[in-house]
Structures are given as C-alpha cells and as structure tokens.
C-alpha cells in the first residue's frame, strides 16, 4: 500500500505497476482510514500465510494420501519416517511413474531441512555439456553465453535438499565431480577458482539397476556407495493392486473438481 497526494495519479499508477497493492490519497485525518490500512495489510498477510501453509500441507501430505493404502506404501512410509531425521543420502529406486519424487519430497518435508529449499534436477534432461554448469554454477565469461555469474543447483539447495532424478544418466566425468562435492561439502563454479561451501542433503532416484551399471563400468562404484547409504525401493502399481481403486477414485475426484 502506498500513500499519495492529490494530483499524483501518475505516480500512484507507476507504483502499482511496480508492485504496490493499493494506494490512499492524502490528506486523511479520520482514524477509520488508519484502521482500513491496517485491516487491508493484515488481510493480505493472512491470505499469503494461508496460501503458503496450504502449499506446504499439500507437499507434506502422507504417502498414504498420495500413493495408496497398500502394505507396500505403509512400509515405505515407515522407511521415510525413519530416515528423514538423519542426513543420510537416500537412493530411491523404481520404474518410471512409481512416485520416486513424491517419496523424495516426503523425506524432505519430514526432515529438519523442511524449511529449506527442495531442488529437483532431472539428470536425463540436461545436455552433457551443461551438466557441470547446472550443478555447480559458472562465473561470468566462463564460456560463450555466460554473461553473468550463475549459482548452480548445489548452491540453490544449500540448507535444504537436492534431489537428483534419473542419476544413472549422469556423465562419467560429472560423477567424479559430484563425488568430490559431496566429500568436500563445497563446489567450484565453472571458470572459478574459489570453493563455495554448500550444505545439502542429497536424495537420488533411478529407474535403472545402478549395481548393474557399476558392473558394466558405466557408473562409479564409489559414488554408488555414497548415494546408497539408505535405499527405498518402490514397487510398480501392478504389484500394489490394493492401490489401483484408491488412485482411480482420487484421479476421478480431481477431474470432477
């Protein structure tokens, strides 16, 4: 809210365009005006708070509400509750579409890092030449098109959780740098010389057998062990028939809303 004098309509319009929610015209003397300002600001603040809490509540919804009432999901929920309070790296395995990111978000929301950021990275969607820059950031002028300094996902997630989806798609060269970043708890931006400290909890997911990838020489064994401090395996829906009717009804309800 801004306050303006008679005749300064142009200034008020510019302020509104810049992000002001409302304006009052001076002079004002009555106490009701002051009360109206307070009420308007309080109402907006309350609505914003409710919206934030609502968003967090949806993210923190139990896996039962999101994935179904089966015994398998109950066991996964128990694993989530057990590992969330630690800072263990968690490897979440399962076929595409089984809900690996839902489980990762549930771990984050139940952890002491819940007030921090949850940053998800789809390793299968990043070109190999951009992997290092996306994860670790880059300095201005580090390469053609780097017109400004850019923090990577590690820095953005610092204080929270970094979720690397489809980790098996990470190029071998970047695997070594990821392992170093996890060991040192710091990153060096592309084109930079100074290490930047980061504090992240790493969650990773894959629809591929990483053990087989290690045997085939496509994935580093030391990184596999580092990611695999705790494993949660999500069975496909065909093995959770108890969840099918639940999910079908839930999707039908969402469609009818």
mmCIF file of C-alpha atoms in Angstrom:
data_model
loop_
_atom_site.group_PDB
_atom_site.id
_atom_site.type_symbol
_atom_site.label_atom_id
_atom_site.label_comp_id
_atom_site.label_asym_id
_atom_site.label_seq_id
_atom_site.Cartn_x
_atom_site.Cartn_y
_atom_site.Cartn_z
ATOM 1 C CA UNK A 1 0.000 0.000 0.000
ATOM 2 C CA UNK A 2 1.264 3.498 -0.825
ATOM 3 C CA UNK A 3 0.023 6.962 0.145
ATOM 4 C CA UNK A 4 -0.057 9.787 -2.391
ATOM 5 C CA UNK A 5 -1.228 13.379 -2.632
ATOM 6 C CA UNK A 6 -3.981 14.802 -4.814
ATOM 7 C CA UNK A 7 -2.827 15.155 -8.396
ATOM 8 C CA UNK A 8 -0.132 12.485 -8.176
ATOM 9 C CA UNK A 9 -2.174 9.888 -10.030
ATOM 10 C CA UNK A 10 0.660 9.183 -12.439
ATOM 11 C CA UNK A 11 2.992 8.352 -9.520
ATOM 12 C CA UNK A 12 0.377 6.077 -7.997
ATOM 13 C CA UNK A 13 -0.086 4.212 -11.266
ATOM 14 C CA UNK A 14 3.663 3.724 -11.601
ATOM 15 C CA UNK A 15 3.845 2.449 -8.008
ATOM 16 C CA UNK A 16 1.051 -0.034 -8.655
ATOM 17 C CA UNK A 17 2.832 -1.258 -11.749
ATOM 18 C CA UNK A 18 5.979 -1.691 -9.661
ATOM 19 C CA UNK A 19 4.171 -3.961 -7.214
ATOM 20 C CA UNK A 20 2.161 -1.771 -4.765
ATOM 21 C CA UNK A 21 -1.169 -3.437 -3.935
ATOM 22 C CA UNK A 22 -3.207 -0.297 -3.319
ATOM 23 C CA UNK A 23 -2.922 3.421 -2.613
ATOM 24 C CA UNK A 24 -4.631 6.100 -0.478
ATOM 25 C CA UNK A 25 -4.935 9.760 -1.333
ATOM 26 C CA UNK A 26 -3.787 12.420 1.158
ATOM 27 C CA UNK A 27 -4.858 14.282 3.153
ATOM 28 C CA UNK A 28 -6.624 11.901 5.530
ATOM 29 C CA UNK A 29 -7.479 12.555 9.128
ATOM 30 C CA UNK A 30 -10.092 10.097 10.237
ATOM 31 C CA UNK A 31 -8.983 7.122 12.335
ATOM 32 C CA UNK A 32 -11.102 4.853 10.131
ATOM 33 C CA UNK A 33 -8.614 5.418 7.334
ATOM 34 C CA UNK A 34 -5.751 4.211 9.517
ATOM 35 C CA UNK A 35 -7.806 1.210 10.562
ATOM 36 C CA UNK A 36 -8.613 0.430 6.929
ATOM 37 C CA UNK A 37 -4.898 0.447 6.073
ATOM 38 C CA UNK A 38 -4.139 -1.935 8.932
ATOM 39 C CA UNK A 39 -7.056 -4.205 8.027
ATOM 40 C CA UNK A 40 -6.066 -4.353 4.362
ATOM 41 C CA UNK A 41 -2.446 -5.172 5.169
ATOM 42 C CA UNK A 42 -3.453 -7.768 7.762
ATOM 43 C CA UNK A 43 -5.921 -9.450 5.392
ATOM 44 C CA UNK A 44 -3.342 -9.663 2.636
ATOM 45 C CA UNK A 45 -0.705 -11.005 5.003
ATOM 46 C CA UNK A 46 -3.136 -13.580 6.374
ATOM 47 C CA UNK A 47 -4.138 -14.728 2.898
ATOM 48 C CA UNK A 48 -0.493 -15.054 1.903
ATOM 49 C CA UNK A 49 0.287 -17.026 5.081
ATOM 50 C CA UNK A 50 -2.674 -19.343 4.492
ATOM 51 C CA UNK A 51 -1.569 -19.882 0.884
ATOM 52 C CA UNK A 52 1.988 -20.766 1.943
ATOM 53 C CA UNK A 53 0.759 -23.132 4.659
ATOM 54 C CA UNK A 54 -1.665 -24.742 2.220
ATOM 55 C CA UNK A 55 1.126 -25.329 -0.307
ATOM 56 C CA UNK A 56 3.329 -26.857 2.385
ATOM 57 C CA UNK A 57 0.471 -29.036 3.603
ATOM 58 C CA UNK A 58 -0.053 -30.440 0.114
ATOM 59 C CA UNK A 59 3.662 -31.207 -0.200
ATOM 60 C CA UNK A 60 3.748 -32.784 3.242
ATOM 61 C CA UNK A 61 0.668 -34.944 2.667
ATOM 62 C CA UNK A 62 1.220 -38.518 3.750
ATOM 63 C CA UNK A 63 2.239 -41.070 1.145
ATOM 64 C CA UNK A 64 -0.966 -42.923 2.018
ATOM 65 C CA UNK A 65 -2.958 -39.945 0.726
ATOM 66 C CA UNK A 66 -0.802 -39.615 -2.389
ATOM 67 C CA UNK A 67 0.046 -43.185 -3.357
ATOM 68 C CA UNK A 68 -2.458 -45.500 -1.715
ATOM 69 C CA UNK A 69 -3.230 -47.626 1.371
ATOM 70 C CA UNK A 70 -1.307 -50.795 0.443
ATOM 71 C CA UNK A 71 1.058 -52.570 2.816
ATOM 72 C CA UNK A 72 3.943 -51.717 0.468
ATOM 73 C CA UNK A 73 3.261 -47.969 0.757
ATOM 74 C CA UNK A 74 2.884 -48.319 4.537
ATOM 75 C CA UNK A 75 6.365 -49.883 4.687
ATOM 76 C CA UNK A 76 7.771 -47.092 2.503
ATOM 77 C CA UNK A 77 6.140 -44.506 4.781
ATOM 78 C CA UNK A 78 7.820 -46.141 7.774
ATOM 79 C CA UNK A 79 11.181 -46.033 5.965
ATOM 80 C CA UNK A 80 10.632 -42.350 5.135
ATOM 81 C CA UNK A 81 9.875 -41.527 8.767
ATOM 82 C CA UNK A 82 12.952 -43.432 9.936
ATOM 83 C CA UNK A 83 15.473 -41.945 7.520
ATOM 84 C CA UNK A 84 14.093 -38.396 7.335
ATOM 85 C CA UNK A 85 15.538 -37.347 10.693
ATOM 86 C CA UNK A 86 19.046 -38.330 9.618
ATOM 87 C CA UNK A 87 21.191 -36.708 6.941
ATOM 88 C CA UNK A 88 21.804 -39.975 5.081
ATOM 89 C CA UNK A 89 21.926 -39.922 1.311
ATOM 90 C CA UNK A 90 18.935 -41.911 0.071
ATOM 91 C CA UNK A 91 18.720 -43.823 -3.213
ATOM 92 C CA UNK A 92 15.106 -44.231 -4.365
ATOM 93 C CA UNK A 93 14.578 -46.928 -6.979
ATOM 94 C CA UNK A 94 11.573 -47.849 -9.065
ATOM 95 C CA UNK A 95 10.130 -47.841 -12.545
ATOM 96 C CA UNK A 96 9.157 -44.590 -14.234
ATOM 97 C CA UNK A 97 5.915 -43.227 -12.791
ATOM 98 C CA UNK A 98 6.018 -45.106 -9.490
ATOM 99 C CA UNK A 99 6.303 -41.897 -7.426
ATOM 100 C CA UNK A 100 10.008 -41.538 -6.687
ATOM 101 C CA UNK A 101 9.818 -37.747 -6.439
ATOM 102 C CA UNK A 102 6.798 -37.992 -4.117
ATOM 103 C CA UNK A 103 8.887 -40.108 -1.774
ATOM 104 C CA UNK A 104 11.807 -37.659 -2.030
ATOM 105 C CA UNK A 105 9.532 -34.722 -1.174
ATOM 106 C CA UNK A 106 8.075 -36.668 1.751
ATOM 107 C CA UNK A 107 11.595 -37.237 3.122
ATOM 108 C CA UNK A 108 12.381 -33.534 2.770
ATOM 109 C CA UNK A 109 9.156 -32.392 4.429
ATOM 110 C CA UNK A 110 9.661 -34.763 7.375
ATOM 111 C CA UNK A 111 13.285 -33.730 7.859
ATOM 112 C CA UNK A 112 14.898 -30.918 9.875
ATOM 113 C CA UNK A 113 15.576 -29.285 6.481
ATOM 114 C CA UNK A 114 11.881 -28.830 5.679
ATOM 115 C CA UNK A 115 12.162 -25.034 5.913
ATOM 116 C CA UNK A 116 14.920 -25.074 3.290
ATOM 117 C CA UNK A 117 14.584 -25.482 -0.451
ATOM 118 C CA UNK A 118 13.758 -28.721 -2.229
ATOM 119 C CA UNK A 119 15.580 -28.550 -5.564
ATOM 120 C CA UNK A 120 14.816 -31.259 -8.121
ATOM 121 C CA UNK A 121 17.110 -31.921 -11.075
ATOM 122 C CA UNK A 122 16.182 -34.254 -13.947
ATOM 123 C CA UNK A 123 19.557 -35.662 -14.952
ATOM 124 C CA UNK A 124 18.033 -37.104 -18.114
ATOM 125 C CA UNK A 125 17.015 -33.670 -19.393
ATOM 126 C CA UNK A 126 20.395 -31.894 -19.146
ATOM 127 C CA UNK A 127 22.786 -31.971 -22.133
ATOM 128 C CA UNK A 128 26.152 -33.432 -21.180
ATOM 129 C CA UNK A 129 27.961 -30.173 -21.956
ATOM 130 C CA UNK A 130 25.798 -28.275 -19.443
ATOM 131 C CA UNK A 131 25.853 -30.748 -16.554
ATOM 132 C CA UNK A 132 28.697 -29.166 -14.613
ATOM 133 C CA UNK A 133 27.312 -25.648 -15.013
ATOM 134 C CA UNK A 134 23.814 -26.720 -13.932
ATOM 135 C CA UNK A 135 25.019 -28.463 -10.796
ATOM 136 C CA UNK A 136 27.916 -26.264 -9.738
ATOM 137 C CA UNK A 137 27.198 -22.927 -11.423
ATOM 138 C CA UNK A 138 29.505 -20.758 -13.526
ATOM 139 C CA UNK A 139 31.320 -17.454 -13.423
ATOM 140 C CA UNK A 140 30.746 -14.605 -15.841
ATOM 141 C CA UNK A 141 32.681 -15.226 -19.054
ATOM 142 C CA UNK A 142 33.373 -18.889 -18.251
ATOM 143 C CA UNK A 143 32.138 -19.877 -21.712
ATOM 144 C CA UNK A 144 30.322 -18.387 -24.672
ATOM 145 C CA UNK A 145 26.953 -17.091 -23.499
ATOM 146 C CA UNK A 146 27.916 -16.880 -19.809
ATOM 147 C CA UNK A 147 27.042 -13.198 -19.499
ATOM 148 C CA UNK A 148 26.701 -13.235 -15.725
ATOM 149 C CA UNK A 149 27.591 -15.300 -12.696
ATOM 150 C CA UNK A 150 25.075 -18.070 -12.067
ATOM 151 C CA UNK A 151 24.803 -20.258 -8.954
ATOM 152 C CA UNK A 152 24.297 -23.966 -9.547
ATOM 153 C CA UNK A 153 21.718 -26.301 -8.061
ATOM 154 C CA UNK A 154 24.051 -27.165 -5.173
ATOM 155 C CA UNK A 155 24.182 -23.545 -4.037
ATOM 156 C CA UNK A 156 20.457 -23.020 -4.564
ATOM 157 C CA UNK A 157 19.680 -26.097 -2.447
ATOM 158 C CA UNK A 158 22.126 -25.219 0.336
ATOM 159 C CA UNK A 159 20.366 -25.542 3.680
ATOM 160 C CA UNK A 160 17.797 -27.846 2.091
ATOM 161 C CA UNK A 161 17.569 -30.940 -0.094
ATOM 162 C CA UNK A 162 18.961 -31.648 -3.577
ATOM 163 C CA UNK A 163 17.084 -34.342 -5.482
ATOM 164 C CA UNK A 164 18.868 -35.847 -8.496
ATOM 165 C CA UNK A 165 16.334 -37.761 -10.545
ATOM 166 C CA UNK A 166 17.470 -40.449 -13.009
ATOM 167 C CA UNK A 167 21.012 -40.287 -11.634
ATOM 168 C CA UNK A 168 22.088 -43.111 -13.964
ATOM 169 C CA UNK A 169 22.082 -40.573 -16.830
ATOM 170 C CA UNK A 170 24.881 -38.520 -15.259
ATOM 171 C CA UNK A 171 28.007 -38.469 -17.475
ATOM 172 C CA UNK A 172 31.087 -40.250 -16.030
ATOM 173 C CA UNK A 173 33.121 -37.038 -15.834
ATOM 174 C CA UNK A 174 30.440 -35.318 -13.800
ATOM 175 C CA UNK A 175 30.130 -38.339 -11.500
ATOM 176 C CA UNK A 176 33.676 -37.742 -10.235
ATOM 177 C CA UNK A 177 32.963 -34.052 -9.600
ATOM 178 C CA UNK A 178 29.710 -34.896 -7.815
ATOM 179 C CA UNK A 179 31.575 -37.297 -5.525
ATOM 180 C CA UNK A 180 34.183 -34.619 -4.774
ATOM 181 C CA UNK A 181 31.479 -32.050 -3.983
ATOM 182 C CA UNK A 182 29.783 -34.464 -1.580
ATOM 183 C CA UNK A 183 33.060 -35.295 0.157
ATOM 184 C CA UNK A 184 34.275 -31.691 0.431
ATOM 185 C CA UNK A 185 30.844 -30.125 1.002
ATOM 186 C CA UNK A 186 31.839 -27.414 -1.455
ATOM 187 C CA UNK A 187 31.679 -26.675 -5.172
ATOM 188 C CA UNK A 188 33.804 -24.716 -7.616
ATOM 189 C CA UNK A 189 31.840 -22.884 -10.278
ATOM 190 C CA UNK A 190 32.858 -23.406 -13.904
ATOM 191 C CA UNK A 191 35.505 -20.787 -14.643
ATOM 192 C CA UNK A 192 36.029 -20.108 -10.944
ATOM 193 C CA UNK A 193 38.951 -20.709 -8.631
ATOM 194 C CA UNK A 194 37.312 -20.380 -5.203
ATOM 195 C CA UNK A 195 35.458 -23.200 -3.462
ATOM 196 C CA UNK A 196 31.962 -22.300 -2.294
ATOM 197 C CA UNK A 197 30.722 -24.135 0.818
ATOM 198 C CA UNK A 198 27.351 -25.868 0.484
ATOM 199 C CA UNK A 199 25.176 -27.711 2.991
ATOM 200 C CA UNK A 200 22.807 -30.075 1.223
ATOM 201 C CA UNK A 201 21.080 -33.365 1.897
ATOM 202 C CA UNK A 202 21.267 -35.483 -1.263
ATOM 203 C CA UNK A 203 18.467 -37.707 -2.490
ATOM 204 C CA UNK A 204 18.820 -39.587 -5.775
ATOM 205 C CA UNK A 205 16.451 -41.686 -7.848
ATOM 206 C CA UNK A 206 16.829 -44.141 -10.690
ATOM 207 C CA UNK A 207 14.699 -46.469 -12.779
ATOM 208 C CA UNK A 208 17.834 -48.407 -13.695
ATOM 209 C CA UNK A 209 19.815 -51.032 -11.801
ATOM 210 C CA UNK A 210 22.816 -48.998 -10.651
ATOM 211 C CA UNK A 211 24.511 -52.147 -9.400
ATOM 212 C CA UNK A 212 24.452 -53.477 -12.969
ATOM 213 C CA UNK A 213 25.708 -50.118 -14.235
ATOM 214 C CA UNK A 214 28.647 -50.344 -11.807
ATOM 215 C CA UNK A 215 29.446 -53.870 -13.040
ATOM 216 C CA UNK A 216 29.315 -52.629 -16.638
ATOM 217 C CA UNK A 217 31.668 -49.756 -15.831
ATOM 218 C CA UNK A 218 29.015 -47.125 -16.637
ATOM 219 C CA UNK A 219 28.703 -45.820 -13.074
ATOM 220 C CA UNK A 220 31.343 -45.182 -10.440
ATOM 221 C CA UNK A 221 31.325 -47.718 -7.617
ATOM 222 C CA UNK A 222 32.495 -45.194 -5.012
ATOM 223 C CA UNK A 223 29.701 -42.783 -5.973
ATOM 224 C CA UNK A 224 27.177 -45.632 -5.887
ATOM 225 C CA UNK A 225 28.187 -46.453 -2.312
ATOM 226 C CA UNK A 226 27.996 -42.764 -1.371
ATOM 227 C CA UNK A 227 24.469 -42.417 -2.774
ATOM 228 C CA UNK A 228 23.308 -45.723 -1.343
ATOM 229 C CA UNK A 229 23.552 -45.038 2.393
ATOM 230 C CA UNK A 230 19.849 -45.905 2.591
ATOM 231 C CA UNK A 231 17.667 -47.400 -0.152
ATOM 232 C CA UNK A 232 13.931 -47.166 -0.703
ATOM 233 C CA UNK A 233 12.540 -49.382 -3.464
ATOM 234 C CA UNK A 234 9.089 -48.528 -4.825
ATOM 235 C CA UNK A 235 7.227 -51.466 -6.387
ATOM 236 C CA UNK A 236 5.216 -50.870 -9.581
ATOM 237 C CA UNK A 237 1.451 -50.435 -9.356
ATOM 238 C CA UNK A 238 0.848 -53.933 -10.757
ATOM 239 C CA UNK A 239 2.336 -55.249 -7.514
ATOM 240 C CA UNK A 240 0.171 -52.903 -5.404
ATOM 241 C CA UNK A 241 -3.294 -53.838 -6.598
ATOM 242 C CA UNK A 242 -4.805 -52.505 -3.389
ATOM 243 C CA UNK A 243 -3.808 -49.004 -4.540
ATOM 244 C CA UNK A 244 -5.404 -49.150 -8.003
ATOM 245 C CA UNK A 245 -9.008 -48.440 -6.955
ATOM 246 C CA UNK A 246 -7.830 -45.786 -4.482
ATOM 247 C CA UNK A 247 -5.843 -43.938 -7.171
ATOM 248 C CA UNK A 248 -8.581 -44.297 -9.780
ATOM 249 C CA UNK A 249 -11.107 -42.744 -7.388
ATOM 250 C CA UNK A 250 -8.673 -39.980 -6.438
ATOM 251 C CA UNK A 251 -7.996 -39.055 -10.076
ATOM 252 C CA UNK A 252 -11.735 -39.140 -10.799
ATOM 253 C CA UNK A 253 -12.399 -36.783 -7.888
ATOM 254 C CA UNK A 254 -9.685 -34.417 -9.109
ATOM 255 C CA UNK A 255 -11.155 -34.446 -12.619
ATOM 256 C CA UNK A 256 -14.618 -33.596 -11.275
ATOM 257 C CA UNK A 257 -13.426 -30.673 -9.115
#
